[in-house]
Amino acid sequence: MSLEQDNYAIIKRQEETLVFDHFDNDDAWKLGCLLVEGAKEKGLAIAVEIWINGYMVFRYGCNGTNNYNDLWLSRKVNTVTMFHRSTLRAHYMPFVGEDDLYRDAHLDPNEYANMGGGFPIRVKGVGCIGALAVSGLAHTRDHQTAADAVAKFLGIEGIEAIKEV
């Protein structure tokens, strides 16, 4: 298997594992603060958004972020909302014989992202109700930062990480 195929499988397992029992605005606040606090401790300049049912319920930009991050956050949220899967999984779709976001789905790259950092907010028995988006790092690190924060929030230790290039 190639690195891309391996990562696709890892991301799919992350998405299947990182599912909430419930998720509301208070949970979004706690998850967002967890992400921001972790970024500040590590000196990372990230921007974070959390959306529930098409409504932004959390947004923060660490020092060092700017309007460029806004563009990526919007694209990542749009992709998660459209496909109910992470943006890094969308990135790897062509490597496993699935559609390419831009070529096959005819989506506008100014509106959608096939770069990591968007992660679905899934609730058991309900499905995808929202999106978490992180921007500011290399796209694979954006993804893993989001996945690690969700795992920590859910109390899941040792979530499998994607393989870096």
mmCIF file of N, CA and C in Angstrom, residues 38-142:
data_model
loop_
_atom_site.group_PDB
_atom_site.id
_atom_site.type_symbol
_atom_site.label_atom_id
_atom_site.label_comp_id
_atom_site.label_asym_id
_atom_site.label_seq_id
_atom_site.Cartn_x
_atom_site.Cartn_y
_atom_site.Cartn_z
ATOM 1 N N GLY A 38 -4.108 24.239 23.721
ATOM 2 C CA GLY A 38 -3.035 23.351 23.257
ATOM 3 C C GLY A 38 -2.123 24.034 22.254
ATOM 4 N N ALA A 39 -2.709 24.810 21.354
ATOM 5 C CA ALA A 39 -1.917 25.533 20.347
ATOM 6 C C ALA A 39 -1.017 26.569 21.027
ATOM 7 N N LYS A 40 -1.575 27.297 21.987
ATOM 8 C CA LYS A 40 -0.777 28.318 22.681
ATOM 9 C C LYS A 40 0.376 27.686 23.451
ATOM 10 N N GLU A 41 0.120 26.551 24.095
ATOM 11 C CA GLU A 41 1.182 25.857 24.836
ATOM 12 C C GLU A 41 2.320 25.448 23.909
ATOM 13 N N LYS A 42 1.976 25.089 22.668
ATOM 14 C CA LYS A 42 2.983 24.643 21.699
ATOM 15 C C LYS A 42 3.502 25.777 20.827
ATOM 16 N N GLY A 43 2.981 26.991 21.027
ATOM 17 C CA GLY A 43 3.416 28.133 20.229
ATOM 18 C C GLY A 43 2.956 28.079 18.785
ATOM 19 N N LEU A 44 1.810 27.447 18.553
ATOM 20 C CA LEU A 44 1.290 27.309 17.191
ATOM 21 C C LEU A 44 0.337 28.453 16.854
ATOM 22 N N ALA A 45 0.457 28.962 15.660
ATOM 23 C CA ALA A 45 -0.453 30.008 15.172
ATOM 24 C C ALA A 45 -1.524 29.339 14.327
ATOM 25 N N ILE A 46 -2.653 29.021 14.948
ATOM 26 C CA ILE A 46 -3.756 28.397 14.220
ATOM 27 C C ILE A 46 -5.028 29.220 14.379
ATOM 28 N N ALA A 47 -5.893 29.052 13.417
ATOM 29 C CA ALA A 47 -7.246 29.586 13.496
ATOM 30 C C ALA A 47 -8.186 28.391 13.568
ATOM 31 N N VAL A 48 -9.264 28.525 14.340
ATOM 32 C CA VAL A 48 -10.185 27.412 14.581
ATOM 33 C C VAL A 48 -11.620 27.891 14.419
ATOM 34 N N GLU A 49 -12.430 27.072 13.759
ATOM 35 C CA GLU A 49 -13.869 27.292 13.700
ATOM 36 C C GLU A 49 -14.573 25.974 13.996
ATOM 37 N N ILE A 50 -15.734 26.086 14.657
ATOM 38 C CA ILE A 50 -16.604 24.933 14.867
ATOM 39 C C ILE A 50 -18.013 25.348 14.470
ATOM 40 N N TRP A 51 -18.621 24.527 13.631
ATOM 41 C CA TRP A 51 -19.965 24.779 13.115
ATOM 42 C C TRP A 51 -20.895 23.650 13.527
ATOM 43 N N ILE A 52 -22.127 23.991 13.868
ATOM 44 C CA ILE A 52 -23.174 23.009 14.126
ATOM 45 C C ILE A 52 -24.370 23.374 13.248
ATOM 46 N N ASN A 53 -24.777 22.433 12.413
ATOM 47 C CA ASN A 53 -25.953 22.627 11.552
ATOM 48 C C ASN A 53 -25.936 23.963 10.811
ATOM 49 N N GLY A 54 -24.801 24.281 10.195
ATOM 50 C CA GLY A 54 -24.695 25.483 9.385
ATOM 51 C C GLY A 54 -24.527 26.774 10.161
ATOM 52 N N TYR A 55 -24.297 26.684 11.456
ATOM 53 C CA TYR A 55 -24.177 27.858 12.313
ATOM 54 C C TYR A 55 -22.825 27.829 13.020
ATOM 55 N N MET A 56 -22.028 28.918 12.861
ATOM 56 C CA MET A 56 -20.733 28.980 13.521
ATOM 57 C C MET A 56 -20.935 29.228 15.011
ATOM 58 N N VAL A 57 -20.426 28.313 15.836
ATOM 59 C CA VAL A 57 -20.593 28.441 17.277
ATOM 60 C C VAL A 57 -19.271 28.700 18.005
ATOM 61 N N PHE A 58 -18.133 28.594 17.297
ATOM 62 C CA PHE A 58 -16.836 28.887 17.902
ATOM 63 C C PHE A 58 -15.896 29.367 16.810
ATOM 64 N N ARG A 59 -15.130 30.391 17.165
ATOM 65 C CA ARG A 59 -14.116 30.901 16.238
ATOM 66 C C ARG A 59 -13.022 31.581 17.042
ATOM 67 N N TYR A 60 -11.765 31.269 16.699
ATOM 68 C CA TYR A 60 -10.641 31.920 17.349
ATOM 69 C C TYR A 60 -9.448 31.877 16.407
ATOM 70 N N GLY A 61 -8.710 32.974 16.398
ATOM 71 C CA GLY A 61 -7.459 33.042 15.657
ATOM 72 C C GLY A 61 -6.327 33.405 16.592
ATOM 73 N N CYS A 62 -5.362 32.512 16.714
ATOM 74 C CA CYS A 62 -4.190 32.808 17.534
ATOM 75 C C CYS A 62 -3.396 33.931 16.885
ATOM 76 N N ASN A 63 -2.560 34.598 17.680
ATOM 77 C CA ASN A 63 -1.664 35.594 17.110
ATOM 78 C C ASN A 63 -0.863 34.940 15.992
ATOM 79 N N GLY A 64 -0.761 35.654 14.874
ATOM 80 C CA GLY A 64 -0.032 35.128 13.720
ATOM 81 C C GLY A 64 -0.950 34.610 12.623
ATOM 82 N N THR A 65 -2.251 34.552 12.889
ATOM 83 C CA THR A 65 -3.205 34.155 11.845
ATOM 84 C C THR A 65 -3.784 35.417 11.207
ATOM 85 N N ASN A 66 -4.414 35.231 10.038
ATOM 86 C CA ASN A 66 -4.926 36.388 9.307
ATOM 87 C C ASN A 66 -6.058 35.982 8.363
ATOM 88 N N ASN A 67 -6.414 36.861 7.456
ATOM 89 C CA ASN A 67 -7.512 36.603 6.523
ATOM 90 C C ASN A 67 -7.259 35.395 5.630
ATOM 91 N N TYR A 68 -6.004 35.089 5.366
ATOM 92 C CA TYR A 68 -5.689 33.911 4.558
ATOM 93 C C TYR A 68 -6.233 32.653 5.240
ATOM 94 N N ASN A 69 -6.103 32.581 6.568
ATOM 95 C CA ASN A 69 -6.645 31.445 7.305
ATOM 96 C C ASN A 69 -8.159 31.401 7.198
ATOM 97 N N ASP A 70 -8.804 32.571 7.163
ATOM 98 C CA ASP A 70 -10.260 32.629 6.993
ATOM 99 C C ASP A 70 -10.692 31.926 5.719
ATOM 100 N N LEU A 71 -9.963 32.177 4.637
ATOM 101 C CA LEU A 71 -10.302 31.540 3.354
ATOM 102 C C LEU A 71 -10.245 30.021 3.470
ATOM 103 N N TRP A 72 -9.185 29.518 4.111
ATOM 104 C CA TRP A 72 -9.028 28.067 4.245
ATOM 105 C C TRP A 72 -10.067 27.468 5.185
ATOM 106 N N LEU A 73 -10.377 28.173 6.277
ATOM 107 C CA LEU A 73 -11.407 27.672 7.183
ATOM 108 C C LEU A 73 -12.730 27.516 6.455
ATOM 109 N N SER A 74 -13.095 28.508 5.688
ATOM 110 C CA SER A 74 -14.353 28.466 4.947
ATOM 111 C C SER A 74 -14.381 27.289 3.973
ATOM 112 N N ARG A 75 -13.301 27.106 3.222
ATOM 113 C CA ARG A 75 -13.223 25.994 2.253
ATOM 114 C C ARG A 75 -13.321 24.641 2.962
ATOM 115 N N LYS A 76 -12.643 24.523 4.087
ATOM 116 C CA LYS A 76 -12.633 23.252 4.818
ATOM 117 C C LYS A 76 -14.014 22.938 5.389
ATOM 118 N N VAL A 77 -14.672 23.937 5.958
ATOM 119 C CA VAL A 77 -16.021 23.732 6.480
ATOM 120 C C VAL A 77 -16.962 23.334 5.348
ATOM 121 N N ASN A 78 -16.869 23.992 4.202
ATOM 122 C CA ASN A 78 -17.725 23.657 3.061
ATOM 123 C C ASN A 78 -17.545 22.210 2.621
ATOM 124 N N THR A 79 -16.308 21.746 2.606
ATOM 125 C CA THR A 79 -16.028 20.375 2.176
ATOM 126 C C THR A 79 -16.591 19.360 3.163
ATOM 127 N N VAL A 80 -16.367 19.588 4.446
ATOM 128 C CA VAL A 80 -16.909 18.669 5.457
ATOM 129 C C VAL A 80 -18.429 18.654 5.376
ATOM 130 N N THR A 81 -19.034 19.813 5.222
ATOM 131 C CA THR A 81 -20.486 19.914 5.140
ATOM 132 C C THR A 81 -21.028 19.177 3.916
ATOM 133 N N MET A 82 -20.328 19.256 2.803
ATOM 134 C CA MET A 82 -20.763 18.609 1.566
ATOM 135 C C MET A 82 -20.622 17.089 1.625
ATOM 136 N N PHE A 83 -19.481 16.605 2.137
ATOM 137 C CA PHE A 83 -19.161 15.178 2.052
ATOM 138 C C PHE A 83 -19.287 14.418 3.376
ATOM 139 N N HIS A 84 -19.428 15.124 4.484
ATOM 140 C CA HIS A 84 -19.503 14.489 5.810
ATOM 141 C C HIS A 84 -18.263 13.641 6.088
ATOM 142 N N ARG A 85 -17.141 14.115 5.648
ATOM 143 C CA ARG A 85 -15.864 13.452 5.906
ATOM 144 C C ARG A 85 -14.788 14.514 6.028
ATOM 145 N N SER A 86 -13.661 14.136 6.560
ATOM 146 C CA SER A 86 -12.589 15.105 6.751
ATOM 147 C C SER A 86 -12.029 15.554 5.402
ATOM 148 N N THR A 87 -11.463 16.749 5.416
ATOM 149 C CA THR A 87 -10.886 17.285 4.183
ATOM 150 C C THR A 87 -9.619 16.532 3.783
ATOM 151 N N LEU A 88 -8.900 15.983 4.736
ATOM 152 C CA LEU A 88 -7.717 15.202 4.367
ATOM 153 C C LEU A 88 -8.138 13.875 3.740
ATOM 154 N N ARG A 89 -9.220 13.324 4.199
ATOM 155 C CA ARG A 89 -9.755 12.116 3.545
ATOM 156 C C ARG A 89 -10.173 12.453 2.113
ATOM 157 N N ALA A 90 -10.786 13.625 1.927
ATOM 158 C CA ALA A 90 -11.141 14.074 0.570
ATOM 159 C C ALA A 90 -9.883 14.233 -0.285
ATOM 160 N N HIS A 91 -8.808 14.706 0.324
ATOM 161 C CA HIS A 91 -7.534 14.850 -0.382
ATOM 162 C C HIS A 91 -7.039 13.508 -0.925
ATOM 163 N N TYR A 92 -7.187 12.460 -0.111
ATOM 164 C CA TYR A 92 -6.681 11.144 -0.489
ATOM 165 C C TYR A 92 -7.670 10.319 -1.319
ATOM 166 N N MET A 93 -8.885 10.799 -1.536
ATOM 167 C CA MET A 93 -9.897 10.030 -2.276
ATOM 168 C C MET A 93 -9.399 9.532 -3.643
ATOM 169 N N PRO A 94 -8.762 10.370 -4.465
ATOM 170 C CA PRO A 94 -8.309 9.871 -5.774
ATOM 171 C C PRO A 94 -7.265 8.749 -5.692
ATOM 172 N N PHE A 95 -6.541 8.699 -4.585
ATOM 173 C CA PHE A 95 -5.498 7.675 -4.414
ATOM 174 C C PHE A 95 -6.085 6.293 -4.124
ATOM 175 N N VAL A 96 -7.373 6.264 -3.750
ATOM 176 C CA VAL A 96 -8.026 4.983 -3.458
ATOM 177 C C VAL A 96 -9.167 4.710 -4.439
ATOM 178 N N GLY A 97 -9.149 5.409 -5.564
ATOM 179 C CA GLY A 97 -10.131 5.158 -6.618
ATOM 180 C C GLY A 97 -11.455 5.878 -6.450
ATOM 181 N N GLU A 98 -11.515 6.859 -5.547
ATOM 182 C CA GLU A 98 -12.736 7.645 -5.372
ATOM 183 C C GLU A 98 -12.606 8.965 -6.127
ATOM 184 N N ASP A 99 -13.685 9.707 -6.182
ATOM 185 C CA ASP A 99 -13.729 10.950 -6.954
ATOM 186 C C ASP A 99 -12.731 11.986 -6.462
ATOM 187 N N ASP A 100 -12.225 12.756 -7.413
ATOM 188 C CA ASP A 100 -11.433 13.940 -7.134
ATOM 189 C C ASP A 100 -12.412 15.097 -6.946
ATOM 190 N N LEU A 101 -12.251 15.832 -5.875
ATOM 191 C CA LEU A 101 -13.168 16.920 -5.537
ATOM 192 C C LEU A 101 -13.380 17.893 -6.697
ATOM 193 N N TYR A 102 -12.294 18.273 -7.335
ATOM 194 C CA TYR A 102 -12.369 19.303 -8.357
ATOM 195 C C TYR A 102 -12.689 18.732 -9.737
ATOM 196 N N ARG A 103 -11.989 17.681 -10.124
ATOM 197 C CA ARG A 103 -12.169 17.132 -11.469
ATOM 198 C C ARG A 103 -13.497 16.384 -11.608
ATOM 199 N N ASP A 104 -13.793 15.490 -10.677
ATOM 200 C CA ASP A 104 -14.973 14.634 -10.804
ATOM 201 C C ASP A 104 -16.239 15.252 -10.210
ATOM 202 N N ALA A 105 -16.089 15.937 -9.098
ATOM 203 C CA ALA A 105 -17.271 16.526 -8.460
ATOM 204 C C ALA A 105 -17.540 17.942 -8.971
ATOM 205 N N HIS A 106 -16.607 18.479 -9.756
ATOM 206 C CA HIS A 106 -16.762 19.806 -10.369
ATOM 207 C C HIS A 106 -16.960 20.902 -9.338
ATOM 208 N N LEU A 107 -16.302 20.767 -8.187
ATOM 209 C CA LEU A 107 -16.426 21.777 -7.149
ATOM 210 C C LEU A 107 -15.365 22.859 -7.337
ATOM 211 N N ASP A 108 -15.717 24.062 -7.002
ATOM 212 C CA ASP A 108 -14.868 25.232 -7.156
ATOM 213 C C ASP A 108 -13.788 25.236 -6.068
ATOM 214 N N PRO A 109 -12.498 25.231 -6.465
ATOM 215 C CA PRO A 109 -11.426 25.243 -5.462
ATOM 216 C C PRO A 109 -11.389 26.528 -4.635
ATOM 217 N N ASN A 110 -12.109 27.554 -5.063
ATOM 218 C CA ASN A 110 -12.211 28.766 -4.252
ATOM 219 C C ASN A 110 -13.237 28.608 -3.132
ATOM 220 N N GLU A 111 -14.056 27.564 -3.232
ATOM 221 C CA GLU A 111 -15.112 27.335 -2.243
ATOM 222 C C GLU A 111 -14.916 26.057 -1.423
ATOM 223 N N TYR A 112 -14.136 25.114 -1.949
ATOM 224 C CA TYR A 112 -13.944 23.809 -1.305
ATOM 225 C C TYR A 112 -12.460 23.491 -1.216
ATOM 226 N N ALA A 113 -12.086 22.725 -0.194
ATOM 227 C CA ALA A 113 -10.682 22.376 0.021
ATOM 228 C C ALA A 113 -10.498 20.875 0.087
ATOM 229 N N ASN A 114 -9.486 20.404 -0.605
ATOM 230 C CA ASN A 114 -9.104 19.008 -0.440
ATOM 231 C C ASN A 114 -7.756 18.939 0.281
ATOM 232 N N MET A 115 -7.584 19.849 1.213
ATOM 233 C CA MET A 115 -6.395 19.885 2.056
ATOM 234 C C MET A 115 -6.833 19.653 3.498
ATOM 235 N N GLY A 116 -6.007 19.031 4.290
ATOM 236 C CA GLY A 116 -6.375 18.653 5.646
ATOM 237 C C GLY A 116 -6.676 19.817 6.570
ATOM 238 N N GLY A 117 -7.471 19.523 7.597
ATOM 239 C CA GLY A 117 -7.792 20.501 8.622
ATOM 240 C C GLY A 117 -9.269 20.608 8.929
ATOM 241 N N GLY A 118 -10.107 20.065 8.056
ATOM 242 C CA GLY A 118 -11.540 20.020 8.325
ATOM 243 C C GLY A 118 -11.901 18.641 8.834
ATOM 244 N N PHE A 119 -12.652 18.570 9.927
ATOM 245 C CA PHE A 119 -12.998 17.279 10.520
ATOM 246 C C PHE A 119 -14.486 17.261 10.858
ATOM 247 N N PRO A 120 -15.180 16.160 10.539
ATOM 248 C CA PRO A 120 -16.625 16.106 10.810
ATOM 249 C C PRO A 120 -16.937 15.959 12.300
ATOM 250 N N ILE A 121 -17.982 16.639 12.723
ATOM 251 C CA ILE A 121 -18.535 16.463 14.065
ATOM 252 C C ILE A 121 -19.688 15.477 13.900
ATOM 253 N N ARG A 122 -19.462 14.251 14.372
ATOM 254 C CA ARG A 122 -20.478 13.201 14.265
ATOM 255 C C ARG A 122 -21.027 12.861 15.641
ATOM 256 N N VAL A 123 -22.334 12.602 15.675
ATOM 257 C CA VAL A 123 -23.002 12.209 16.907
ATOM 258 C C VAL A 123 -23.595 10.821 16.696
ATOM 259 N N LYS A 124 -23.368 9.936 17.666
ATOM 260 C CA LYS A 124 -23.894 8.564 17.593
ATOM 261 C C LYS A 124 -25.398 8.588 17.365
ATOM 262 N N GLY A 125 -25.845 7.773 16.421
ATOM 263 C CA GLY A 125 -27.263 7.662 16.135
ATOM 264 C C GLY A 125 -27.840 8.815 15.342
ATOM 265 N N VAL A 126 -27.032 9.820 15.045
ATOM 266 C CA VAL A 126 -27.517 10.997 14.306
ATOM 267 C C VAL A 126 -26.752 11.166 12.997
ATOM 268 N N GLY A 127 -25.424 11.151 13.073
ATOM 269 C CA GLY A 127 -24.586 11.373 11.894
ATOM 270 C C GLY A 127 -23.823 12.678 12.014
ATOM 271 N N CYS A 128 -23.425 13.203 10.882
ATOM 272 C CA CYS A 128 -22.622 14.418 10.839
ATOM 273 C C CYS A 128 -23.524 15.633 11.071
ATOM 274 N N ILE A 129 -23.231 16.367 12.136
ATOM 275 C CA ILE A 129 -24.033 17.549 12.459
ATOM 276 C C ILE A 129 -23.246 18.840 12.310
ATOM 277 N N GLY A 130 -21.957 18.726 12.012
ATOM 278 C CA GLY A 130 -21.165 19.936 11.916
ATOM 279 C C GLY A 130 -19.742 19.670 11.502
ATOM 280 N N ALA A 131 -18.926 20.701 11.673
ATOM 281 C CA ALA A 131 -17.537 20.631 11.226
ATOM 282 C C ALA A 131 -16.629 21.383 12.192
ATOM 283 N N LEU A 132 -15.444 20.839 12.353
ATOM 284 C CA LEU A 132 -14.344 21.493 13.050
ATOM 285 C C LEU A 132 -13.307 21.803 11.982
ATOM 286 N N ALA A 133 -12.792 23.024 11.956
ATOM 287 C CA ALA A 133 -11.767 23.381 10.982
ATOM 288 C C ALA A 133 -10.588 24.041 11.676
ATOM 289 N N VAL A 134 -9.387 23.636 11.246
ATOM 290 C CA VAL A 134 -8.134 24.184 11.765
ATOM 291 C C VAL A 134 -7.314 24.636 10.566
ATOM 292 N N SER A 135 -6.707 25.822 10.676
ATOM 293 C CA SER A 135 -5.851 26.349 9.610
ATOM 294 C C SER A 135 -4.651 27.041 10.234
ATOM 295 N N GLY A 136 -3.506 26.893 9.587
ATOM 296 C CA GLY A 136 -2.310 27.604 10.025
ATOM 297 C C GLY A 136 -1.039 26.788 9.960
ATOM 298 N N LEU A 137 -1.178 25.481 9.905
ATOM 299 C CA LEU A 137 -0.027 24.580 9.858
ATOM 300 C C LEU A 137 0.009 23.900 8.488
ATOM 301 N N ALA A 138 0.975 23.026 8.284
ATOM 302 C CA ALA A 138 0.931 22.173 7.096
ATOM 303 C C ALA A 138 -0.391 21.414 7.145
ATOM 304 N N HIS A 139 -1.006 21.183 6.003
ATOM 305 C CA HIS A 139 -2.367 20.647 6.001
ATOM 306 C C HIS A 139 -2.502 19.305 6.717
ATOM 307 N N THR A 140 -1.486 18.476 6.685
ATOM 308 C CA THR A 140 -1.563 17.210 7.411
ATOM 309 C C THR A 140 -1.511 17.450 8.922
ATOM 310 N N ARG A 141 -0.766 18.464 9.338
ATOM 311 C CA ARG A 141 -0.708 18.810 10.774
ATOM 312 C C ARG A 141 -2.005 19.467 11.224
ATOM 313 N N ASP A 142 -2.621 20.268 10.333
ATOM 314 C CA ASP A 142 -3.940 20.816 10.658
ATOM 315 C C ASP A 142 -4.905 19.674 10.980
#
